[in-house]
Coordinates of C-alpha atoms and ligand atoms in Angstrom, one line a residue:
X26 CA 0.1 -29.4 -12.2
X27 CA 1.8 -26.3 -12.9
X28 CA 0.4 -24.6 -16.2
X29 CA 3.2 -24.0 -18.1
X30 CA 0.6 -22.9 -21.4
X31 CA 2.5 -19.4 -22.8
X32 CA 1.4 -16.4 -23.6
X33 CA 2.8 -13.4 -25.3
X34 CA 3.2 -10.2 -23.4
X35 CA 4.7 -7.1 -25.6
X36 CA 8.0 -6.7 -26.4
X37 CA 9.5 -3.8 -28.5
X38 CA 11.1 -5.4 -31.1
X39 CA 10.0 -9.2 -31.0
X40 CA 7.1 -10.6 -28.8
X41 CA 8.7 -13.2 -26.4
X42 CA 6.2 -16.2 -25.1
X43 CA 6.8 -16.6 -21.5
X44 CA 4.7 -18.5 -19.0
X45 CA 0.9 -18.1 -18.6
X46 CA 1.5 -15.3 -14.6
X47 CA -0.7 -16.9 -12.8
X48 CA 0.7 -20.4 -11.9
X49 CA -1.6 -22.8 -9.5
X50 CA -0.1 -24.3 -6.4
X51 CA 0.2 -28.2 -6.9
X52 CA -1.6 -28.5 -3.2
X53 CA -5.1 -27.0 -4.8
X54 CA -4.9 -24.2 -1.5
X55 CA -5.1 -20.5 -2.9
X56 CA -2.4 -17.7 -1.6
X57 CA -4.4 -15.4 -0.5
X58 CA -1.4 -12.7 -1.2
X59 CA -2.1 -10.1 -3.8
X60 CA -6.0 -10.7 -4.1
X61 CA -8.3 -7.8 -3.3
X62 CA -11.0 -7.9 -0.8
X63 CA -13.4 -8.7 -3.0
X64 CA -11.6 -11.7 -4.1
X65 CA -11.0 -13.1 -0.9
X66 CA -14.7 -12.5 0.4
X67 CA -16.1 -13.8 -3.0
X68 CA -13.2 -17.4 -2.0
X69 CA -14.7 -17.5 1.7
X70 CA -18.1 -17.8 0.4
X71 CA -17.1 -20.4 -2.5
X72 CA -15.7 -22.3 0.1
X73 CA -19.0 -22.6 1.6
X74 CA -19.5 -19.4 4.2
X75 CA -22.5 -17.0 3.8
X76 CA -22.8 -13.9 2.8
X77 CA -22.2 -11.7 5.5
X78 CA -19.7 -14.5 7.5
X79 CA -17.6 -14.3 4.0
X80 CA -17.2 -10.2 4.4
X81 CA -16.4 -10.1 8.0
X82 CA -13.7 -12.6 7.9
X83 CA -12.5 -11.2 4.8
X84 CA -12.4 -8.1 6.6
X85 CA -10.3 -9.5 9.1
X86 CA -8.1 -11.6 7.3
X87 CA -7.1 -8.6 5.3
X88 CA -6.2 -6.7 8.1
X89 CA -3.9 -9.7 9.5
X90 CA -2.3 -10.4 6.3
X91 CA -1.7 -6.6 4.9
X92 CA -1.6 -4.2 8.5
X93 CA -0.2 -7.0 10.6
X94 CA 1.9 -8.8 8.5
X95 CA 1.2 -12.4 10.1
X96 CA 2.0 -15.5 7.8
X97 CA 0.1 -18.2 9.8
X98 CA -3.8 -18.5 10.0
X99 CA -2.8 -19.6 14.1
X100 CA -1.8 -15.9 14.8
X101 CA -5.0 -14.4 13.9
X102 CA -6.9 -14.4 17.4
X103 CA -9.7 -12.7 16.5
X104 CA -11.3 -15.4 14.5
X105 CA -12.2 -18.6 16.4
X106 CA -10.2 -20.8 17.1
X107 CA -11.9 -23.6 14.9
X108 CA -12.0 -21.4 11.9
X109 CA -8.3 -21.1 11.7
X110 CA -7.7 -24.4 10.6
X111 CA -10.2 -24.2 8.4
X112 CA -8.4 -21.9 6.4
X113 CA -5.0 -23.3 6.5
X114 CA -6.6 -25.9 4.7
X115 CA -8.0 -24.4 1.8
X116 CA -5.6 -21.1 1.9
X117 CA -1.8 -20.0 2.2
X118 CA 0.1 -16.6 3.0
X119 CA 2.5 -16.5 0.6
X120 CA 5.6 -14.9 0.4
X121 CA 8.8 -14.7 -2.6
X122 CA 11.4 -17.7 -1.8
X123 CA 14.6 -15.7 -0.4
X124 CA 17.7 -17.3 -2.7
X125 CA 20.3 -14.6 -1.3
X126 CA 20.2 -11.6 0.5
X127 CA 23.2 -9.4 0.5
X128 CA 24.2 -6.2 2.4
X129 CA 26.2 -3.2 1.0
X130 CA 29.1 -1.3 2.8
X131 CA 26.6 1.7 2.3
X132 CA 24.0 -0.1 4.1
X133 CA 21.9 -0.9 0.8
X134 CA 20.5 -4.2 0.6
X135 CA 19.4 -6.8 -2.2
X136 CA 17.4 -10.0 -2.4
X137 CA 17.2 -12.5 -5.1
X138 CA 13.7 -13.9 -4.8
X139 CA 12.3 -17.0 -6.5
X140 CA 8.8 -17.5 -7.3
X141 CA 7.4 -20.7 -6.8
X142 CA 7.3 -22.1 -10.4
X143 CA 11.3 -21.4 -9.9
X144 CA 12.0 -17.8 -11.4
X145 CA 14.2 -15.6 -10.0
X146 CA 14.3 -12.0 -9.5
X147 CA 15.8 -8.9 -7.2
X148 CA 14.3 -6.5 -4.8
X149 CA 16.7 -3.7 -3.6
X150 CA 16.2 -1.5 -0.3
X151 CA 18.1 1.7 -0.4
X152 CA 18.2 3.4 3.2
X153 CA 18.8 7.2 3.3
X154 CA 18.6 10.1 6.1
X155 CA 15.6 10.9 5.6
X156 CA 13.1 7.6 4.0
X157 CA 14.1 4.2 3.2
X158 CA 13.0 3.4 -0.4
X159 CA 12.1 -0.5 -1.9
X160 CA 13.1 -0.9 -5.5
X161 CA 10.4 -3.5 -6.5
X162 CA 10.9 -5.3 -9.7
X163 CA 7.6 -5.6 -11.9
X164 CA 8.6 -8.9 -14.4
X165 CA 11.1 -11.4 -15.0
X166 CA 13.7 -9.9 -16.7
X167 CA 12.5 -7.3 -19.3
X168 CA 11.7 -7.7 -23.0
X169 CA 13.2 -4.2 -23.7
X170 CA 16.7 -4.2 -24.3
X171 CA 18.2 -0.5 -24.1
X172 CA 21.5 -0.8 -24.9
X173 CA 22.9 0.0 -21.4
X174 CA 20.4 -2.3 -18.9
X175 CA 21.7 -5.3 -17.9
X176 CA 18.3 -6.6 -17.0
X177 CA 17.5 -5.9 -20.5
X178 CA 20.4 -8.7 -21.6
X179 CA 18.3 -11.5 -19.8
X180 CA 16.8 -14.1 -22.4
X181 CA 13.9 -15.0 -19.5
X182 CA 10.9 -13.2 -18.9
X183 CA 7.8 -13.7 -17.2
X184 CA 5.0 -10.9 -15.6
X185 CA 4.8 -11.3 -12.3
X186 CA 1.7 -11.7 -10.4
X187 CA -0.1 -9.2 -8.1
X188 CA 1.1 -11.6 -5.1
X189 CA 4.7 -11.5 -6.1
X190 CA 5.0 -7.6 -6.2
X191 CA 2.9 -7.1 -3.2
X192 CA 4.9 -10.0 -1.8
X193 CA 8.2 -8.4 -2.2
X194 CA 6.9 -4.8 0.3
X195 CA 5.8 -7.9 2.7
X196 CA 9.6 -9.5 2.4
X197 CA 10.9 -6.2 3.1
X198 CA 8.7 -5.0 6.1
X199 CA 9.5 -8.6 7.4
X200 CA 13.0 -8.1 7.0
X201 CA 12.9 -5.2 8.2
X202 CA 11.1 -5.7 11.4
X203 CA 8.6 -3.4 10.5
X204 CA 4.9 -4.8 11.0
X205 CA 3.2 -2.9 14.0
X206 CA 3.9 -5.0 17.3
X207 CA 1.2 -6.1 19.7
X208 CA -1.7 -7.3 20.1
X209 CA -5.2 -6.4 18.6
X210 CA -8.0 -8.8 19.6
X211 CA -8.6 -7.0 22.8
X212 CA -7.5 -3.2 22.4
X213 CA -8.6 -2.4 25.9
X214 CA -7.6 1.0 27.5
X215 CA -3.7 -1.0 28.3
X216 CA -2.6 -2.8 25.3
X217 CA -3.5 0.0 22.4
X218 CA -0.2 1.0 24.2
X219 CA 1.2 -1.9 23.0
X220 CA 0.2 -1.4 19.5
X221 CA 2.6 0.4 17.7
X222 CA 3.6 1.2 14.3
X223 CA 5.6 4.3 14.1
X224 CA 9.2 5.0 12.9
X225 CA 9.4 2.6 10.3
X226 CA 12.5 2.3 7.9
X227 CA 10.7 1.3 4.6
X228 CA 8.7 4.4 3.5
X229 CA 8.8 4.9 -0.4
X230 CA 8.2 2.7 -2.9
X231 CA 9.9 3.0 -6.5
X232 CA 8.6 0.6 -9.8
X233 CA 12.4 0.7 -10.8
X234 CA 13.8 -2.6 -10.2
X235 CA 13.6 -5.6 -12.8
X236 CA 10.9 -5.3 -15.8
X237 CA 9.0 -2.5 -17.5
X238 CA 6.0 -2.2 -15.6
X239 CA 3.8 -0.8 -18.2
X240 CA 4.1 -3.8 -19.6
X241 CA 2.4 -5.7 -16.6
X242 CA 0.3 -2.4 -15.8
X243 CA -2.8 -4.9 -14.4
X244 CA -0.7 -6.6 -12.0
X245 CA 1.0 -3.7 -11.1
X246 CA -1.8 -1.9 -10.7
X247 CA -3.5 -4.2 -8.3
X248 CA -0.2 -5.0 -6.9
X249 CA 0.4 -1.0 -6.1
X250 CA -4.1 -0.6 -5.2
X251 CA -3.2 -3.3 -2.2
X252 CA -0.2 -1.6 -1.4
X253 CA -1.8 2.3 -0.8
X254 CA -5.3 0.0 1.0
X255 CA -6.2 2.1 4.2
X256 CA -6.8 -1.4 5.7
X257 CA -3.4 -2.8 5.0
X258 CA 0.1 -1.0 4.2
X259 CA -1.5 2.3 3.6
X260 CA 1.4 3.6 1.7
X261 CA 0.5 7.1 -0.1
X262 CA 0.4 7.4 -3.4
X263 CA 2.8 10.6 -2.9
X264 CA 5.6 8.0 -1.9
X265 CA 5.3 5.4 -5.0
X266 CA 7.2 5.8 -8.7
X267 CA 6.7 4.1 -11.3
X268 CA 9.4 4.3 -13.9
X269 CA 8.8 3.6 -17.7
X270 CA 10.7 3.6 -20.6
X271 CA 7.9 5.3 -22.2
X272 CA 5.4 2.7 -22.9
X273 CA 2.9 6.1 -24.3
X274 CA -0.6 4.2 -24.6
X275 CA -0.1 2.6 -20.7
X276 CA 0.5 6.4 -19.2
X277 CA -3.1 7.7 -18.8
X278 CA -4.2 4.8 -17.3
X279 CA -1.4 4.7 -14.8
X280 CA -2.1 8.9 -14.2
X281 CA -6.0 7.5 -14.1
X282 CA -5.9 4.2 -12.1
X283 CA -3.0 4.2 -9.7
X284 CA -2.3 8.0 -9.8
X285 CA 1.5 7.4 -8.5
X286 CA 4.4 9.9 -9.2
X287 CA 5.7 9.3 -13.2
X288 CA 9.6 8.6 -13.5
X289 CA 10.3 8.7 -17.3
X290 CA 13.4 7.2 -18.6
X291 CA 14.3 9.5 -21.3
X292 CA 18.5 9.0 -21.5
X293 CA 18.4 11.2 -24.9
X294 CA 17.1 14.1 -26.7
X295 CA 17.6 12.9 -30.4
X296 CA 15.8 10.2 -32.0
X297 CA 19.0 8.6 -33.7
X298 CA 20.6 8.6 -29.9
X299 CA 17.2 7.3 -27.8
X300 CA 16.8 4.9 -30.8
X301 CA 19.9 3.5 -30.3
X302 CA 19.8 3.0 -26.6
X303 CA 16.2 2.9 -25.9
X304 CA 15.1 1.1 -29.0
X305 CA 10.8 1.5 -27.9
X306 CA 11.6 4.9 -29.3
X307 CA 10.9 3.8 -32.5
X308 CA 7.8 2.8 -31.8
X309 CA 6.8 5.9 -29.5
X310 CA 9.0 8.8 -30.2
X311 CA 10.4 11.6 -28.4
X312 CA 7.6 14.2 -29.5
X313 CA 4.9 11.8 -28.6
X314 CA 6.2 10.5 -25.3
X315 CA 6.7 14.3 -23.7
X316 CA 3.2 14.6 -25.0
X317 CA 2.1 12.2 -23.0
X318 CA 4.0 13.4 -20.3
X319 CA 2.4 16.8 -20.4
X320 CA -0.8 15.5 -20.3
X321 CA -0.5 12.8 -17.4
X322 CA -3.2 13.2 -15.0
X323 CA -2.1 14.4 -11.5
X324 CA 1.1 16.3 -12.2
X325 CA 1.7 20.0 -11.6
X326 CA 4.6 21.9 -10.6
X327 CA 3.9 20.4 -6.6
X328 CA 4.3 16.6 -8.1
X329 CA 6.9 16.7 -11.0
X330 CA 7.6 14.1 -13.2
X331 CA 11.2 12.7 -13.3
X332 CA 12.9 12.4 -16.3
X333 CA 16.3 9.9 -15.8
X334 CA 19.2 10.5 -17.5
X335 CA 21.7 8.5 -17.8
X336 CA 25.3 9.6 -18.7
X337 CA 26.8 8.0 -21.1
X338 CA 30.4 9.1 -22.5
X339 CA 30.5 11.1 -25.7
X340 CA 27.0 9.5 -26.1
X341 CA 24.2 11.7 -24.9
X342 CA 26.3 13.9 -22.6
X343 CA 27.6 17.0 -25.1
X344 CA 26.6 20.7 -23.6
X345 CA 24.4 20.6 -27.0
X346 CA 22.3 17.5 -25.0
X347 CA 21.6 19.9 -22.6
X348 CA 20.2 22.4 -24.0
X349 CA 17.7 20.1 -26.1
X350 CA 17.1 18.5 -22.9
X351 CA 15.7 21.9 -21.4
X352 CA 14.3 23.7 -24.8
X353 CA 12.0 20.2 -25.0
X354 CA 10.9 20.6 -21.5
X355 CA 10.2 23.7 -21.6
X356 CA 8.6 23.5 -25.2
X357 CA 5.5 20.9 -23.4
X358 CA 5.8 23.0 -20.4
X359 CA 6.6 19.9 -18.1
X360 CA 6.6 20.0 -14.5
X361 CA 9.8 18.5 -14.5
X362 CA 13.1 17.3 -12.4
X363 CA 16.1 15.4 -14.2
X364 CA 18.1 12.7 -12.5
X365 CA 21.4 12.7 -14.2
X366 CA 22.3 8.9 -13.2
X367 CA 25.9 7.8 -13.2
X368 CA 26.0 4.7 -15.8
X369 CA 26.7 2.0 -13.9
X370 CA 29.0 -0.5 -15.5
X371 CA 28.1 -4.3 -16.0
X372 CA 30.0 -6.7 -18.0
X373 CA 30.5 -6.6 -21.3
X374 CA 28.6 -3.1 -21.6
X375 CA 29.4 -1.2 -24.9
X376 CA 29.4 1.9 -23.0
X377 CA 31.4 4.2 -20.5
X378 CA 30.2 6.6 -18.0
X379 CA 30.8 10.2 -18.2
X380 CA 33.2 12.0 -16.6
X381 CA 32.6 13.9 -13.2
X382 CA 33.2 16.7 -14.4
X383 CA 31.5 16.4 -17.3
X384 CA 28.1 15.4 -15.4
X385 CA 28.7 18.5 -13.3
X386 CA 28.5 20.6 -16.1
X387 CA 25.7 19.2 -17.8
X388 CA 23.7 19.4 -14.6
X389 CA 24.9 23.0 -14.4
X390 CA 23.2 23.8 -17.8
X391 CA 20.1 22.2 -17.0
X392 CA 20.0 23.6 -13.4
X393 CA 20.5 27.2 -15.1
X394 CA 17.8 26.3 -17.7
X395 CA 16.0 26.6 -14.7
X396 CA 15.4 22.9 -14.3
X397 CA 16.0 21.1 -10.9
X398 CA 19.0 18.1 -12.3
X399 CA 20.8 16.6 -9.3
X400 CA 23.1 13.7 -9.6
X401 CA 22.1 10.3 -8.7
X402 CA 24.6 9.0 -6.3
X403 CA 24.8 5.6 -7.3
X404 CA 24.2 2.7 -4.2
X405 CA 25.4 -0.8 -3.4
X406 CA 27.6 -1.0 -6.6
X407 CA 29.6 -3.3 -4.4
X408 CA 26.5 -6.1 -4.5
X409 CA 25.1 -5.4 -8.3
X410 CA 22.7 -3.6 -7.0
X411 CA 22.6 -0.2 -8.3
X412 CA 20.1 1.0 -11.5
X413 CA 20.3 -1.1 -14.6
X414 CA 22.8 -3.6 -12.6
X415 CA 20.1 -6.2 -11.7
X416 CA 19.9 -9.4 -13.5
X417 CA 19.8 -12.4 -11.7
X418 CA 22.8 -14.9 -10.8
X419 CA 21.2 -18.0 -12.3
X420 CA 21.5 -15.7 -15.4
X421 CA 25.0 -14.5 -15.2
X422 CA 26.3 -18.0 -15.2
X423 CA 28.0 -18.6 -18.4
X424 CA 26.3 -20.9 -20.7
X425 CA 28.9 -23.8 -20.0
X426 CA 28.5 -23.5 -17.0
X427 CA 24.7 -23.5 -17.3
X428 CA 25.0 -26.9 -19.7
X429 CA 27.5 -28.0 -16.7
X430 CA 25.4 -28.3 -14.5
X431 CA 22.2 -29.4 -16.6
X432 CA 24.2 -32.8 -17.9
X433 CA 25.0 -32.9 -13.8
X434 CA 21.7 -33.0 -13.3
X435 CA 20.4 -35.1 -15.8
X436 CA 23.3 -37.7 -14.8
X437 CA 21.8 -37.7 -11.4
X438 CA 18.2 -38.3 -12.4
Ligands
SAH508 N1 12.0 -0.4 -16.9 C1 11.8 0.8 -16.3 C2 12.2 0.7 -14.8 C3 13.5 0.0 -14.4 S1 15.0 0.7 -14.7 C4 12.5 1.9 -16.9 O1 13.4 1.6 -17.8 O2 12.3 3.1 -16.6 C5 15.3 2.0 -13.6 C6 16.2 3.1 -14.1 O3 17.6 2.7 -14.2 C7 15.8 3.5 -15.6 O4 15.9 4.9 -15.7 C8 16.9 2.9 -16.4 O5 17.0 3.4 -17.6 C9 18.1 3.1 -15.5 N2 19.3 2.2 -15.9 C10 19.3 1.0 -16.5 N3 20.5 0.6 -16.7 C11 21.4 1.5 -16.1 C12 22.8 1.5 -15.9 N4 23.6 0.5 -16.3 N5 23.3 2.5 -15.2 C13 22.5 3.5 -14.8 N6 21.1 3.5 -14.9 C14 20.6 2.5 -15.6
SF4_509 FE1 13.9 -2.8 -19.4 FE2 14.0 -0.5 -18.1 FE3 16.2 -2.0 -18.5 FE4 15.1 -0.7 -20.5 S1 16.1 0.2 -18.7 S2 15.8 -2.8 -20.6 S3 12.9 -0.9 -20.0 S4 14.5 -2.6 -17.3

């Protein structure tokens, strides 16, 4: 039975319930995806191996699932050939249904994914010259609405699991072709050859897709601990962001526990403006959130934290902005670079974007303030897939249509 019990996660201005994250399979077998070593060694030896059996084969297993990329017990040929369906009975290697996948003019591309108790979300690969960067959403939707996200519009939210963000760098390195080829169950002196894993598209990973994931900093934290395991995809932390909206308390932790590069989402240097459009100002403001910034463990002038910006007309984009933007740097002496993001539109958005020129000029003034402040170019507007655009398809039906097709289906049943 699925449990369907809720729980309240944190919301800014009202707690929403939304389903208890981790939701059993109705088959009784466990996915192994998004459960640490220790987890899976302590599930071998619950399920009847000893001791030291439990640890090897975890050991192995690990390596198959998270280096290898393999999604069937039958591939791993370095554990007997009898023991492999003794797993597929009691386990599974999950992965996030695929709903769509779409593929920009500019070569970006987006995935809504579905969890398996039916709740959608996006994943977004951005390829550039130089690295390939996953946009990896944290929860359902977001319980934060600033004024100008379209994911903040959506009425459903639910955490997602360990599994399903770890899940979504697997979807993408199997999309991508990108798990190291050959085989390894007898790396004599000719087949190492054939082991390779070099050249790979997918090499940063950024917490900026769906959700606030200080919100869901435990599943994101063991989500992102799998993800930089020697053993598995061995991403460094250098190459993961996480981006908040300035959830203060979570920060430390993050700086303490994951140690990944800090994106803030400031968008405003007045607490009337960030109130407006990033209403958890008014629960952590301004003066306490760059506090927090200045004392987040790990940065220094090598590893910056990003501050996001995004330009809104006549809104948070006068020369005065500016200049409050880099006196309050500068005042908590942040190792800092802006990212002056081009608002992108979304139905039924109250705002406008700034003008080009305008955004040049702004940038200009922080850039002289001594402050590095490129502009974002925005990617795969043509798929809803650039910052702020995500929120899923079931969601942008219209309600008719959503009651449509619910007294469809109940005329079916
Ligand atoms: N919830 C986190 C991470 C996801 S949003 C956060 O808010 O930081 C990733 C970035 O896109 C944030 O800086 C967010 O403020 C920005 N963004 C949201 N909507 C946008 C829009 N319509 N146009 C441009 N950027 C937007
Ligand atoms: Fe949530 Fe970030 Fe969108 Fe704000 S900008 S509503 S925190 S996803």
């Amino acid at each position: 039975m699925v449990d369907t019990t809720l729980m309240s996660i944190p919301g800014q201005v009202d707690p929403v319930p939304v389903a208890r994250d981790i939701t059993p399979r109705e088959d009784g077998r466990v996915d192994l995806i998004g459960l640490p070593k220790k987890d899976i060694t302590a599930l071998f030896e619950g399920a009847g191996l000893d001791k030291r059996q439990a640890k090897l084969r975890a050991k192995q297993v690990f390596h198959w699932l998270y280096h290898r990329g393999v999604t069937d017990f039958e591939a791993m040929t370095d554990i007997a050939k009898t023991m492999r369906p003794w797993l597929a009975e009691r386990f599974v290697i999950g992965r996030p249904d695929v709903v769509e996948a779409q593929h920009s003019t500019d070569g970006t591309r987006k995935w809504l994914l579905k969890t398996t108790d039916g709740h959608e979300f996006e994943m977004v690969f951005i390829p550039d010259a130089d690295r390939g960067t996953l946009c990896v959403s944290s929860q359902v939707g977001c319980t934060l609405n600033c004024r100008f996200c379209h994911t903040g519009t959506m009425r459903l939210v639910r955490n997602l699991t360990p599994g399903e963000i770890v899940g979504q760098v697997m979807l993408a390195r199997d999309s991508l072709g990108e798990w190291p080829k050959g085989r390894m169950d007898d790396l004599g002196d000719e087949s190492e050859a054939e082991y390779t894993a070099d050249g790979r598209l997918l090499t940063n990973i950024v917490m900026m897709g769906m959700g606030e994931p200080l919100y869901n900093f435990d599943n994101v934290r063991d989500a992102l601990q799998l993800v930089m395991d020697g053993d598995g995809l061995a991403l460094s932390k250098r190459r993961i962001t996480l981006s908040t909206s300035g959830v203060v308390p979570a920060m430390a932790r993050c700086g303490e526990e994951i140690g990944v590069n800090l994106a803030v989402s400031l968008h405003a240097v007045t607490k009337e403006i960030r109130d407006e459009i990033v209403p958890i100002n008014k629960k952590y403001g301004l003066e306490e959130l760059l506090q927090a910034c200045a004392d987040y463990p790990g940065a220094s002038n090598a590893r910056r934290i990003t501050f996001e910006y995004v330009m809104l007309k006549d809104k948070n984009d006068s020369d005065e902005d500016a200049h409050e933007l880099v006196r309050l740097l500068k005042k908590y002496k942040l190792p800092a670079k802006v990212n002056l993001i081009p608002f992108n539109p979304w139905p039924g958005a109250a705002y406008e974007c700034s003008t080009p020129e305008r955004i040049r000029h702004f940038s200009n003034i922080v850039f002289e303030g001594g402050i590095s402040a490129p502009v974002r170019t925005p990617r795969g507007r043509d798929i809803d897939a650039a910052c702020g655009q995500l929120k899923t398809a079931a969601e942008k039906k219209s309600r008719a249509q959503r009651d449509r097709e619910a007294a469809e289906a109940e005329a079916q049943a």
